[in-house]
Amino acid sequence: MACPPAAQSPTARQPSVKVILASADVQRVVDRIAHQILEKTQGAADTVLLGIPTRGAPLAKRLAARISTFEDMAVPVGVLDITLYRDDLRRHAIRAVGPTQLPPGGIDGKRVILVDDVLFSGRTVRAALDALNDVGRPASVQLAVLVDRGHRELPIRADYVGKNIPTALSESVKVTLAETDGVDGVKLYGGNPA
């Protein structure tokens, strides 16, 4: 006979969940980043967007699509797998190596904008810079992120930020995208229950 699930005590607290960006907000933020890229790069000439898997890759494609809508120009998009360049491989489970897909024409002499969902410690970006060195020599490298949550461990900053979210180290930020998760959104988990 199966035991009934234990009842939670009334004093047990569930971690809080706060919606930071709803689906429509994510689209507005992507549009804003696309406009910022166009302004800062004088129309995105000689620019390549490289998404960092998992959610950076669809974000890069979205940015390219929005730039194309605003300026009627195609911005090359690719994917930069950083798995073998991570400094935490020994501490975490083995990860599958994904493909790095450079756009036709490569990245040599181009402005490369790395795209990721969340900027936290900066270690993912450091790994991406190492991976980038092995696939070409861009003229410059910039960074676009949907969310910057602070707590940098390395001297890295984003050139384009959709939303700055002050967080505690005990909190976590979860980005979901329709392409990978079925729905767009950004939520903050942890902290004090509401």
Short mmCIF file of N, CA and C in Angstrom, two decimals:
data_model
loop_
_atom_site.label_atom_id
_atom_site.label_comp_id
_atom_site.label_asym_id
_atom_site.label_seq_id
_atom_site.Cartn_x
_atom_site.Cartn_y
_atom_site.Cartn_z
N MET A 1 0.83 -1.18 0.00
CA MET A 1 0.00 0.00 0.00
C MET A 1 0.88 1.24 0.00
N ALA A 2 0.59 2.14 -0.90
CA ALA A 2 1.38 3.36 -1.00
C ALA A 2 1.02 4.32 0.11
N CYS A 3 2.02 4.98 0.62
CA CYS A 3 1.78 5.97 1.67
C CYS A 3 1.28 7.26 1.04
N PRO A 4 0.36 7.95 1.69
CA PRO A 4 -0.09 9.23 1.15
C PRO A 4 1.03 10.25 1.21
N PRO A 5 1.02 11.21 0.29
CA PRO A 5 2.06 12.22 0.33
C PRO A 5 2.00 12.99 1.63
N ALA A 6 3.16 13.33 2.12
CA ALA A 6 3.23 14.08 3.39
C ALA A 6 2.62 15.47 3.19
N ALA A 7 1.83 15.86 4.13
CA ALA A 7 1.24 17.21 4.06
C ALA A 7 2.31 18.22 4.40
N GLN A 8 2.28 19.33 3.70
CA GLN A 8 3.25 20.38 3.99
C GLN A 8 2.79 21.13 5.23
N SER A 9 3.75 21.44 6.04
CA SER A 9 3.40 22.21 7.22
C SER A 9 3.05 23.63 6.79
N PRO A 10 2.17 24.27 7.54
CA PRO A 10 1.78 25.63 7.16
C PRO A 10 2.94 26.60 7.21
N THR A 11 4.01 26.25 7.96
CA THR A 11 5.14 27.17 8.06
C THR A 11 6.15 26.97 6.93
N ALA A 12 6.02 25.85 6.17
CA ALA A 12 6.95 25.62 5.05
C ALA A 12 6.67 26.65 3.95
N ARG A 13 7.70 27.29 3.50
CA ARG A 13 7.53 28.34 2.49
C ARG A 13 8.00 27.85 1.13
N GLN A 14 7.22 28.16 0.13
CA GLN A 14 7.59 27.86 -1.24
C GLN A 14 8.43 29.02 -1.76
N PRO A 15 9.43 28.72 -2.59
CA PRO A 15 10.21 29.82 -3.14
C PRO A 15 9.30 30.72 -3.99
N SER A 16 9.60 31.99 -3.93
CA SER A 16 8.77 32.92 -4.68
C SER A 16 9.14 32.91 -6.16
N VAL A 17 8.16 33.24 -6.98
CA VAL A 17 8.36 33.35 -8.43
C VAL A 17 7.80 34.69 -8.84
N LYS A 18 8.63 35.47 -9.52
CA LYS A 18 8.20 36.79 -9.98
C LYS A 18 8.37 36.86 -11.49
N VAL A 19 7.31 37.21 -12.20
CA VAL A 19 7.40 37.37 -13.64
C VAL A 19 8.05 38.71 -13.92
N ILE A 20 9.17 38.68 -14.61
CA ILE A 20 9.90 39.90 -14.96
C ILE A 20 9.46 40.40 -16.33
N LEU A 21 9.41 39.48 -17.30
CA LEU A 21 8.97 39.82 -18.65
C LEU A 21 7.96 38.78 -19.12
N ALA A 22 6.81 39.24 -19.55
CA ALA A 22 5.82 38.36 -20.18
C ALA A 22 6.16 38.24 -21.67
N SER A 23 5.40 37.45 -22.38
CA SER A 23 5.68 37.19 -23.79
C SER A 23 5.77 38.47 -24.62
N ALA A 24 4.81 39.35 -24.49
CA ALA A 24 4.82 40.60 -25.27
C ALA A 24 6.01 41.48 -24.89
N ASP A 25 6.40 41.43 -23.60
CA ASP A 25 7.55 42.22 -23.15
C ASP A 25 8.84 41.72 -23.79
N VAL A 26 8.98 40.40 -23.93
CA VAL A 26 10.17 39.84 -24.55
C VAL A 26 10.30 40.36 -25.98
N GLN A 27 9.20 40.39 -26.72
CA GLN A 27 9.24 40.87 -28.10
C GLN A 27 9.65 42.35 -28.15
N ARG A 28 9.13 43.14 -27.23
CA ARG A 28 9.51 44.57 -27.19
C ARG A 28 10.99 44.74 -26.89
N VAL A 29 11.51 43.91 -25.98
CA VAL A 29 12.92 43.98 -25.61
C VAL A 29 13.79 43.59 -26.80
N VAL A 30 13.41 42.53 -27.52
CA VAL A 30 14.16 42.12 -28.71
C VAL A 30 14.15 43.25 -29.74
N ASP A 31 13.01 43.89 -29.95
CA ASP A 31 12.94 45.02 -30.88
C ASP A 31 13.87 46.15 -30.45
N ARG A 32 13.89 46.44 -29.14
CA ARG A 32 14.76 47.52 -28.64
C ARG A 32 16.23 47.19 -28.88
N ILE A 33 16.63 45.94 -28.61
CA ILE A 33 18.03 45.55 -28.83
C ILE A 33 18.37 45.67 -30.32
N ALA A 34 17.45 45.24 -31.19
CA ALA A 34 17.69 45.35 -32.64
C ALA A 34 17.90 46.81 -33.04
N HIS A 35 17.08 47.71 -32.51
CA HIS A 35 17.25 49.14 -32.80
C HIS A 35 18.59 49.66 -32.27
N GLN A 36 18.98 49.22 -31.07
CA GLN A 36 20.27 49.65 -30.51
C GLN A 36 21.42 49.17 -31.38
N ILE A 37 21.34 47.93 -31.86
CA ILE A 37 22.39 47.42 -32.74
C ILE A 37 22.48 48.26 -34.01
N LEU A 38 21.34 48.57 -34.61
CA LEU A 38 21.33 49.40 -35.82
C LEU A 38 21.94 50.77 -35.57
N GLU A 39 21.62 51.37 -34.44
CA GLU A 39 22.16 52.70 -34.13
C GLU A 39 23.65 52.65 -33.87
N LYS A 40 24.09 51.70 -33.06
CA LYS A 40 25.50 51.66 -32.66
C LYS A 40 26.43 51.18 -33.77
N THR A 41 25.88 50.43 -34.74
CA THR A 41 26.72 49.87 -35.81
C THR A 41 26.49 50.57 -37.15
N GLN A 42 25.82 51.70 -37.15
CA GLN A 42 25.51 52.44 -38.37
C GLN A 42 24.85 51.54 -39.42
N GLY A 43 23.77 50.88 -39.00
CA GLY A 43 23.01 50.07 -39.94
C GLY A 43 23.41 48.61 -40.03
N ALA A 44 24.22 48.15 -39.11
CA ALA A 44 24.62 46.73 -39.02
C ALA A 44 25.45 46.25 -40.21
N ALA A 45 26.13 47.15 -40.90
CA ALA A 45 27.01 46.74 -42.00
C ALA A 45 28.18 45.94 -41.44
N ASP A 46 28.59 44.92 -42.16
CA ASP A 46 29.71 44.05 -41.75
C ASP A 46 29.52 43.47 -40.36
N THR A 47 28.28 43.15 -40.01
CA THR A 47 27.96 42.60 -38.69
C THR A 47 27.46 41.17 -38.84
N VAL A 48 27.90 40.32 -37.92
CA VAL A 48 27.47 38.92 -37.85
C VAL A 48 26.95 38.68 -36.44
N LEU A 49 25.80 38.02 -36.32
CA LEU A 49 25.26 37.64 -35.02
C LEU A 49 25.57 36.16 -34.78
N LEU A 50 26.20 35.86 -33.64
CA LEU A 50 26.48 34.47 -33.27
C LEU A 50 25.78 34.17 -31.95
N GLY A 51 24.81 33.26 -31.98
CA GLY A 51 24.09 32.87 -30.78
C GLY A 51 24.81 31.80 -30.02
N ILE A 52 24.80 31.92 -28.69
CA ILE A 52 25.39 30.92 -27.81
C ILE A 52 24.26 29.99 -27.37
N PRO A 53 24.37 28.68 -27.70
CA PRO A 53 23.30 27.77 -27.30
C PRO A 53 23.13 27.76 -25.78
N THR A 54 21.95 27.58 -25.30
CA THR A 54 20.79 27.09 -26.00
C THR A 54 19.91 28.26 -26.46
N ARG A 55 19.62 29.20 -25.60
CA ARG A 55 18.65 30.24 -25.95
C ARG A 55 19.25 31.42 -26.70
N GLY A 56 20.56 31.54 -26.73
CA GLY A 56 21.17 32.61 -27.49
C GLY A 56 21.03 32.43 -28.99
N ALA A 57 20.96 31.16 -29.43
CA ALA A 57 20.82 30.89 -30.86
C ALA A 57 19.48 31.39 -31.42
N PRO A 58 18.33 31.05 -30.80
CA PRO A 58 17.08 31.61 -31.33
C PRO A 58 16.98 33.11 -31.14
N LEU A 59 17.59 33.64 -30.08
CA LEU A 59 17.58 35.10 -29.91
C LEU A 59 18.33 35.79 -31.03
N ALA A 60 19.46 35.22 -31.45
CA ALA A 60 20.22 35.80 -32.56
C ALA A 60 19.39 35.81 -33.83
N LYS A 61 18.67 34.71 -34.08
CA LYS A 61 17.81 34.65 -35.27
C LYS A 61 16.69 35.69 -35.20
N ARG A 62 16.11 35.86 -34.02
CA ARG A 62 15.07 36.88 -33.86
C ARG A 62 15.61 38.28 -34.11
N LEU A 63 16.78 38.55 -33.55
CA LEU A 63 17.39 39.88 -33.76
C LEU A 63 17.64 40.13 -35.24
N ALA A 64 18.17 39.13 -35.93
CA ALA A 64 18.43 39.28 -37.36
C ALA A 64 17.14 39.54 -38.12
N ALA A 65 16.07 38.84 -37.75
CA ALA A 65 14.78 39.03 -38.41
C ALA A 65 14.24 40.44 -38.17
N ARG A 66 14.38 40.94 -36.94
CA ARG A 66 13.89 42.28 -36.64
C ARG A 66 14.73 43.35 -37.33
N ILE A 67 16.05 43.16 -37.39
CA ILE A 67 16.91 44.10 -38.11
C ILE A 67 16.52 44.12 -39.57
N SER A 68 16.26 42.95 -40.13
CA SER A 68 15.84 42.86 -41.53
C SER A 68 14.52 43.60 -41.75
N THR A 69 13.61 43.50 -40.81
CA THR A 69 12.33 44.20 -40.91
C THR A 69 12.53 45.72 -40.84
N PHE A 70 13.39 46.17 -39.94
CA PHE A 70 13.59 47.60 -39.75
C PHE A 70 14.42 48.24 -40.85
N GLU A 71 15.41 47.52 -41.38
CA GLU A 71 16.36 48.10 -42.33
C GLU A 71 16.35 47.45 -43.70
N ASP A 72 15.58 46.41 -43.88
CA ASP A 72 15.52 45.70 -45.15
C ASP A 72 16.91 45.23 -45.61
N MET A 73 17.63 44.64 -44.64
CA MET A 73 18.94 44.07 -44.95
C MET A 73 19.10 42.78 -44.16
N ALA A 74 19.82 41.84 -44.74
CA ALA A 74 20.04 40.56 -44.08
C ALA A 74 21.33 40.61 -43.27
N VAL A 75 21.23 40.26 -42.01
CA VAL A 75 22.41 40.16 -41.14
C VAL A 75 22.71 38.67 -40.99
N PRO A 76 23.93 38.25 -41.33
CA PRO A 76 24.28 36.83 -41.20
C PRO A 76 24.19 36.36 -39.74
N VAL A 77 23.68 35.15 -39.57
CA VAL A 77 23.49 34.58 -38.23
C VAL A 77 24.17 33.22 -38.18
N GLY A 78 24.77 32.92 -37.04
CA GLY A 78 25.38 31.62 -36.83
C GLY A 78 25.21 31.19 -35.39
N VAL A 79 25.79 30.02 -35.08
CA VAL A 79 25.74 29.45 -33.73
C VAL A 79 27.17 29.14 -33.32
N LEU A 80 27.52 29.51 -32.08
CA LEU A 80 28.85 29.26 -31.56
C LEU A 80 28.75 28.34 -30.35
N ASP A 81 29.10 27.06 -30.53
CA ASP A 81 29.07 26.12 -29.42
C ASP A 81 30.30 26.32 -28.55
N ILE A 82 30.08 26.44 -27.24
CA ILE A 82 31.19 26.72 -26.31
C ILE A 82 31.47 25.56 -25.37
N THR A 83 30.83 24.44 -25.58
CA THR A 83 30.89 23.33 -24.63
C THR A 83 32.32 22.98 -24.22
N LEU A 84 33.20 22.79 -25.16
CA LEU A 84 34.57 22.35 -24.84
C LEU A 84 35.44 23.46 -24.27
N TYR A 85 34.93 24.68 -24.22
CA TYR A 85 35.69 25.82 -23.72
C TYR A 85 35.26 26.23 -22.32
N ARG A 86 34.27 25.55 -21.78
CA ARG A 86 33.76 25.91 -20.45
C ARG A 86 34.78 25.52 -19.38
N ASP A 87 34.84 26.30 -18.31
CA ASP A 87 35.78 25.99 -17.23
C ASP A 87 35.15 25.15 -16.13
N ASP A 88 33.90 24.71 -16.34
CA ASP A 88 33.23 23.91 -15.32
C ASP A 88 32.95 22.48 -15.79
N LEU A 89 33.62 22.03 -16.82
CA LEU A 89 33.35 20.69 -17.36
C LEU A 89 33.60 19.59 -16.33
N ARG A 90 34.59 19.77 -15.48
CA ARG A 90 34.90 18.74 -14.49
C ARG A 90 33.87 18.67 -13.37
N ARG A 91 33.17 19.77 -13.14
CA ARG A 91 32.22 19.82 -12.02
C ARG A 91 30.80 19.43 -12.41
N HIS A 92 30.48 19.45 -13.69
CA HIS A 92 29.11 19.17 -14.12
C HIS A 92 29.08 17.93 -15.00
N ALA A 93 27.88 17.42 -15.19
CA ALA A 93 27.70 16.25 -16.04
C ALA A 93 28.21 16.54 -17.45
N ILE A 94 28.56 15.50 -18.13
CA ILE A 94 29.04 15.64 -19.49
C ILE A 94 27.95 16.25 -20.36
N ARG A 95 28.34 17.19 -21.18
CA ARG A 95 27.40 17.86 -22.08
C ARG A 95 27.66 17.40 -23.50
N ALA A 96 26.62 17.35 -24.27
CA ALA A 96 26.78 17.01 -25.68
C ALA A 96 27.37 18.21 -26.41
N VAL A 97 28.32 17.94 -27.25
CA VAL A 97 28.92 19.01 -28.05
C VAL A 97 27.99 19.29 -29.22
N GLY A 98 27.65 20.56 -29.39
CA GLY A 98 26.78 20.97 -30.48
C GLY A 98 27.60 21.50 -31.63
N PRO A 99 26.97 21.71 -32.75
CA PRO A 99 27.71 22.23 -33.89
C PRO A 99 27.91 23.74 -33.80
N THR A 100 29.07 24.18 -34.23
CA THR A 100 29.29 25.61 -34.46
C THR A 100 28.98 25.83 -35.93
N GLN A 101 28.07 26.75 -36.20
CA GLN A 101 27.65 27.02 -37.57
C GLN A 101 27.93 28.47 -37.90
N LEU A 102 28.98 28.69 -38.67
CA LEU A 102 29.29 30.06 -39.09
C LEU A 102 28.51 30.38 -40.35
N PRO A 103 28.10 31.63 -40.49
CA PRO A 103 27.39 32.00 -41.72
C PRO A 103 28.34 31.96 -42.92
N PRO A 104 27.81 31.85 -44.13
CA PRO A 104 28.68 31.92 -45.31
C PRO A 104 29.47 33.23 -45.27
N GLY A 105 30.73 33.14 -45.59
CA GLY A 105 31.57 34.33 -45.51
C GLY A 105 32.34 34.41 -44.21
N GLY A 106 31.99 33.56 -43.23
CA GLY A 106 32.73 33.50 -41.98
C GLY A 106 32.62 34.77 -41.14
N ILE A 107 33.62 34.94 -40.26
CA ILE A 107 33.61 36.08 -39.34
C ILE A 107 34.85 36.95 -39.46
N ASP A 108 35.82 36.53 -40.26
CA ASP A 108 37.07 37.30 -40.37
C ASP A 108 36.79 38.72 -40.84
N GLY A 109 37.33 39.69 -40.08
CA GLY A 109 37.19 41.09 -40.44
C GLY A 109 35.82 41.69 -40.20
N LYS A 110 34.91 40.93 -39.60
CA LYS A 110 33.55 41.40 -39.34
C LYS A 110 33.38 41.83 -37.88
N ARG A 111 32.35 42.58 -37.64
CA ARG A 111 31.92 42.87 -36.27
C ARG A 111 31.04 41.70 -35.84
N VAL A 112 31.47 40.96 -34.83
CA VAL A 112 30.70 39.82 -34.33
C VAL A 112 29.98 40.25 -33.07
N ILE A 113 28.68 40.03 -33.05
CA ILE A 113 27.90 40.28 -31.84
C ILE A 113 27.49 38.92 -31.29
N LEU A 114 28.05 38.57 -30.13
CA LEU A 114 27.66 37.34 -29.44
C LEU A 114 26.31 37.60 -28.78
N VAL A 115 25.41 36.63 -28.87
CA VAL A 115 24.06 36.79 -28.32
C VAL A 115 23.79 35.68 -27.32
N ASP A 116 23.35 36.06 -26.12
CA ASP A 116 23.00 35.08 -25.09
C ASP A 116 21.77 35.56 -24.34
N ASP A 117 21.17 34.64 -23.58
CA ASP A 117 19.95 35.02 -22.86
C ASP A 117 20.24 35.75 -21.56
N VAL A 118 21.15 35.24 -20.72
CA VAL A 118 21.42 35.84 -19.41
C VAL A 118 22.91 36.05 -19.24
N LEU A 119 23.28 37.23 -18.80
CA LEU A 119 24.67 37.51 -18.41
C LEU A 119 24.72 37.50 -16.89
N PHE A 120 25.58 36.62 -16.36
CA PHE A 120 25.68 36.45 -14.92
C PHE A 120 27.14 36.62 -14.51
N SER A 121 27.87 35.54 -14.36
CA SER A 121 29.25 35.62 -13.90
C SER A 121 30.21 36.11 -14.98
N GLY A 122 29.85 35.90 -16.23
CA GLY A 122 30.74 36.26 -17.34
C GLY A 122 31.53 35.08 -17.87
N ARG A 123 31.43 33.93 -17.23
CA ARG A 123 32.23 32.77 -17.63
C ARG A 123 31.77 32.18 -18.97
N THR A 124 30.49 32.23 -19.25
CA THR A 124 30.00 31.75 -20.55
C THR A 124 30.57 32.61 -21.67
N VAL A 125 30.61 33.91 -21.46
CA VAL A 125 31.15 34.82 -22.48
C VAL A 125 32.65 34.60 -22.64
N ARG A 126 33.36 34.35 -21.55
CA ARG A 126 34.79 34.06 -21.65
C ARG A 126 35.01 32.82 -22.50
N ALA A 127 34.19 31.79 -22.27
CA ALA A 127 34.30 30.57 -23.08
C ALA A 127 33.99 30.86 -24.54
N ALA A 128 33.00 31.72 -24.79
CA ALA A 128 32.65 32.08 -26.17
C ALA A 128 33.80 32.81 -26.85
N LEU A 129 34.48 33.67 -26.13
CA LEU A 129 35.63 34.38 -26.71
C LEU A 129 36.74 33.40 -27.08
N ASP A 130 36.97 32.40 -26.22
CA ASP A 130 37.97 31.38 -26.54
C ASP A 130 37.56 30.59 -27.77
N ALA A 131 36.28 30.20 -27.83
CA ALA A 131 35.79 29.45 -28.99
C ALA A 131 35.89 30.28 -30.27
N LEU A 132 35.62 31.56 -30.16
CA LEU A 132 35.68 32.46 -31.30
C LEU A 132 37.09 32.53 -31.89
N ASN A 133 38.08 32.52 -31.02
CA ASN A 133 39.48 32.55 -31.48
C ASN A 133 39.82 31.36 -32.36
N ASP A 134 39.16 30.24 -32.15
CA ASP A 134 39.44 29.04 -32.92
C ASP A 134 38.73 28.98 -34.26
N VAL A 135 37.77 29.88 -34.50
CA VAL A 135 37.02 29.83 -35.76
C VAL A 135 37.26 31.03 -36.67
N GLY A 136 37.98 32.01 -36.18
CA GLY A 136 38.25 33.16 -37.04
C GLY A 136 38.78 34.35 -36.27
N ARG A 137 38.99 35.44 -37.01
CA ARG A 137 39.52 36.66 -36.39
C ARG A 137 38.61 37.83 -36.76
N PRO A 138 37.62 38.11 -35.90
CA PRO A 138 36.73 39.23 -36.19
C PRO A 138 37.44 40.57 -35.99
N ALA A 139 36.91 41.60 -36.62
CA ALA A 139 37.44 42.95 -36.44
C ALA A 139 37.16 43.44 -35.02
N SER A 140 35.98 43.11 -34.50
CA SER A 140 35.61 43.46 -33.13
C SER A 140 34.54 42.49 -32.64
N VAL A 141 34.40 42.42 -31.33
CA VAL A 141 33.40 41.54 -30.73
C VAL A 141 32.57 42.36 -29.74
N GLN A 142 31.25 42.21 -29.86
CA GLN A 142 30.34 42.85 -28.93
C GLN A 142 29.43 41.78 -28.33
N LEU A 143 28.66 42.19 -27.31
CA LEU A 143 27.80 41.24 -26.62
C LEU A 143 26.40 41.82 -26.47
N ALA A 144 25.40 41.01 -26.83
CA ALA A 144 24.00 41.36 -26.63
C ALA A 144 23.35 40.29 -25.76
N VAL A 145 22.66 40.73 -24.70
CA VAL A 145 21.98 39.79 -23.81
C VAL A 145 20.56 40.26 -23.55
N LEU A 146 19.68 39.31 -23.37
CA LEU A 146 18.30 39.64 -23.04
C LEU A 146 18.22 40.18 -21.61
N VAL A 147 18.96 39.53 -20.68
CA VAL A 147 18.93 39.90 -19.26
C VAL A 147 20.34 39.98 -18.71
N ASP A 148 20.62 41.05 -17.97
CA ASP A 148 21.87 41.16 -17.20
C ASP A 148 21.47 41.14 -15.73
N ARG A 149 21.90 40.11 -15.02
CA ARG A 149 21.50 39.97 -13.62
C ARG A 149 22.61 40.33 -12.64
N GLY A 150 23.77 40.80 -13.16
CA GLY A 150 24.85 41.21 -12.27
C GLY A 150 25.67 40.05 -11.76
N HIS A 151 26.47 40.31 -10.72
CA HIS A 151 27.31 39.33 -10.03
C HIS A 151 28.45 38.83 -10.90
N ARG A 152 29.09 39.73 -11.62
CA ARG A 152 30.18 39.35 -12.50
C ARG A 152 31.38 38.82 -11.72
N GLU A 153 32.01 37.77 -12.24
CA GLU A 153 33.25 37.22 -11.72
C GLU A 153 34.42 37.58 -12.61
N LEU A 154 34.12 38.03 -13.82
CA LEU A 154 35.15 38.41 -14.79
C LEU A 154 34.82 39.81 -15.31
N PRO A 155 35.81 40.53 -15.81
CA PRO A 155 35.57 41.91 -16.27
C PRO A 155 34.91 41.93 -17.65
N ILE A 156 33.64 41.56 -17.68
CA ILE A 156 32.88 41.47 -18.93
C ILE A 156 31.61 42.28 -18.77
N ARG A 157 31.26 43.03 -19.81
CA ARG A 157 30.01 43.79 -19.80
C ARG A 157 29.35 43.64 -21.16
N ALA A 158 28.04 43.80 -21.16
CA ALA A 158 27.29 43.69 -22.41
C ALA A 158 27.19 45.05 -23.08
N ASP A 159 27.25 45.04 -24.41
CA ASP A 159 27.07 46.27 -25.19
C ASP A 159 25.59 46.58 -25.39
N TYR A 160 24.76 45.53 -25.42
CA TYR A 160 23.32 45.67 -25.63
C TYR A 160 22.62 44.82 -24.58
N VAL A 161 21.78 45.45 -23.76
CA VAL A 161 21.09 44.75 -22.68
C VAL A 161 19.60 45.03 -22.79
N GLY A 162 18.82 43.95 -22.82
CA GLY A 162 17.38 44.10 -22.87
C GLY A 162 16.80 44.55 -21.55
N LYS A 163 17.24 43.92 -20.45
CA LYS A 163 16.69 44.23 -19.13
C LYS A 163 17.76 43.95 -18.08
N ASN A 164 18.02 44.95 -17.23
CA ASN A 164 18.88 44.76 -16.07
C ASN A 164 18.00 44.32 -14.90
N ILE A 165 18.36 43.22 -14.27
CA ILE A 165 17.58 42.71 -13.14
C ILE A 165 18.51 42.57 -11.94
N PRO A 166 18.39 43.46 -10.97
CA PRO A 166 19.19 43.28 -9.75
C PRO A 166 18.74 42.01 -9.03
N THR A 167 19.66 41.14 -8.73
CA THR A 167 19.32 39.87 -8.09
C THR A 167 20.23 39.60 -6.91
N ALA A 168 19.78 38.72 -6.03
CA ALA A 168 20.63 38.17 -4.99
C ALA A 168 21.26 36.90 -5.55
N LEU A 169 22.39 36.51 -4.99
CA LEU A 169 23.03 35.27 -5.45
C LEU A 169 22.15 34.06 -5.21
N SER A 170 21.28 34.13 -4.22
CA SER A 170 20.38 33.01 -3.92
C SER A 170 19.22 32.90 -4.91
N GLU A 171 19.04 33.90 -5.74
CA GLU A 171 17.95 33.89 -6.72
C GLU A 171 18.45 33.35 -8.06
N SER A 172 17.51 32.93 -8.90
CA SER A 172 17.88 32.49 -10.24
C SER A 172 16.93 33.11 -11.25
N VAL A 173 17.45 33.34 -12.44
CA VAL A 173 16.68 33.92 -13.53
C VAL A 173 16.46 32.82 -14.56
N LYS A 174 15.21 32.64 -14.96
CA LYS A 174 14.87 31.61 -15.96
C LYS A 174 14.25 32.30 -17.17
N VAL A 175 14.93 32.18 -18.31
CA VAL A 175 14.41 32.69 -19.58
C VAL A 175 13.80 31.53 -20.33
N THR A 176 12.60 31.72 -20.84
CA THR A 176 11.98 30.73 -21.71
C THR A 176 11.68 31.40 -23.05
N LEU A 177 11.88 30.65 -24.12
CA LEU A 177 11.61 31.15 -25.46
C LEU A 177 10.70 30.16 -26.18
N ALA A 178 9.86 30.69 -27.04
CA ALA A 178 8.92 29.84 -27.77
C ALA A 178 9.65 28.74 -28.54
N GLU A 179 10.81 29.06 -29.12
CA GLU A 179 11.55 28.09 -29.93
C GLU A 179 12.05 26.90 -29.12
N THR A 180 12.41 27.12 -27.86
CA THR A 180 12.99 26.05 -27.04
C THR A 180 12.07 25.55 -25.95
N ASP A 181 11.15 26.41 -25.49
CA ASP A 181 10.34 26.08 -24.32
C ASP A 181 8.83 26.19 -24.56
N GLY A 182 8.43 26.66 -25.72
CA GLY A 182 7.02 26.78 -26.03
C GLY A 182 6.39 28.11 -25.69
N VAL A 183 7.06 28.93 -24.89
CA VAL A 183 6.51 30.23 -24.50
C VAL A 183 7.66 31.19 -24.18
N ASP A 184 7.44 32.48 -24.45
CA ASP A 184 8.42 33.51 -24.11
C ASP A 184 8.17 34.02 -22.70
N GLY A 185 9.22 34.27 -21.97
CA GLY A 185 9.07 34.87 -20.65
C GLY A 185 10.38 34.89 -19.89
N VAL A 186 10.42 35.72 -18.86
CA VAL A 186 11.56 35.77 -17.94
C VAL A 186 10.99 35.79 -16.53
N LYS A 187 11.45 34.86 -15.70
CA LYS A 187 10.99 34.78 -14.32
C LYS A 187 12.17 34.78 -13.37
N LEU A 188 11.93 35.34 -12.18
CA LEU A 188 12.93 35.36 -11.12
C LEU A 188 12.45 34.41 -10.03
N TYR A 189 13.30 33.44 -9.67
CA TYR A 189 12.97 32.45 -8.67
C TYR A 189 13.81 32.67 -7.42
N GLY A 190 13.22 32.39 -6.26
CA GLY A 190 13.96 32.46 -5.00
C GLY A 190 13.66 33.73 -4.25
N GLY A 191 14.51 34.00 -3.28
CA GLY A 191 14.28 35.19 -2.47
C GLY A 191 13.16 34.94 -1.47
N ASN A 192 12.59 36.00 -0.97
CA ASN A 192 11.52 35.89 0.02
C ASN A 192 10.18 35.66 -0.66
N PRO A 193 9.41 34.71 -0.17
CA PRO A 193 8.09 34.50 -0.74
C PRO A 193 7.23 35.74 -0.59
N ALA A 194 6.37 35.96 -1.56
CA ALA A 194 5.51 37.14 -1.50
C ALA A 194 4.35 36.91 -0.57
#
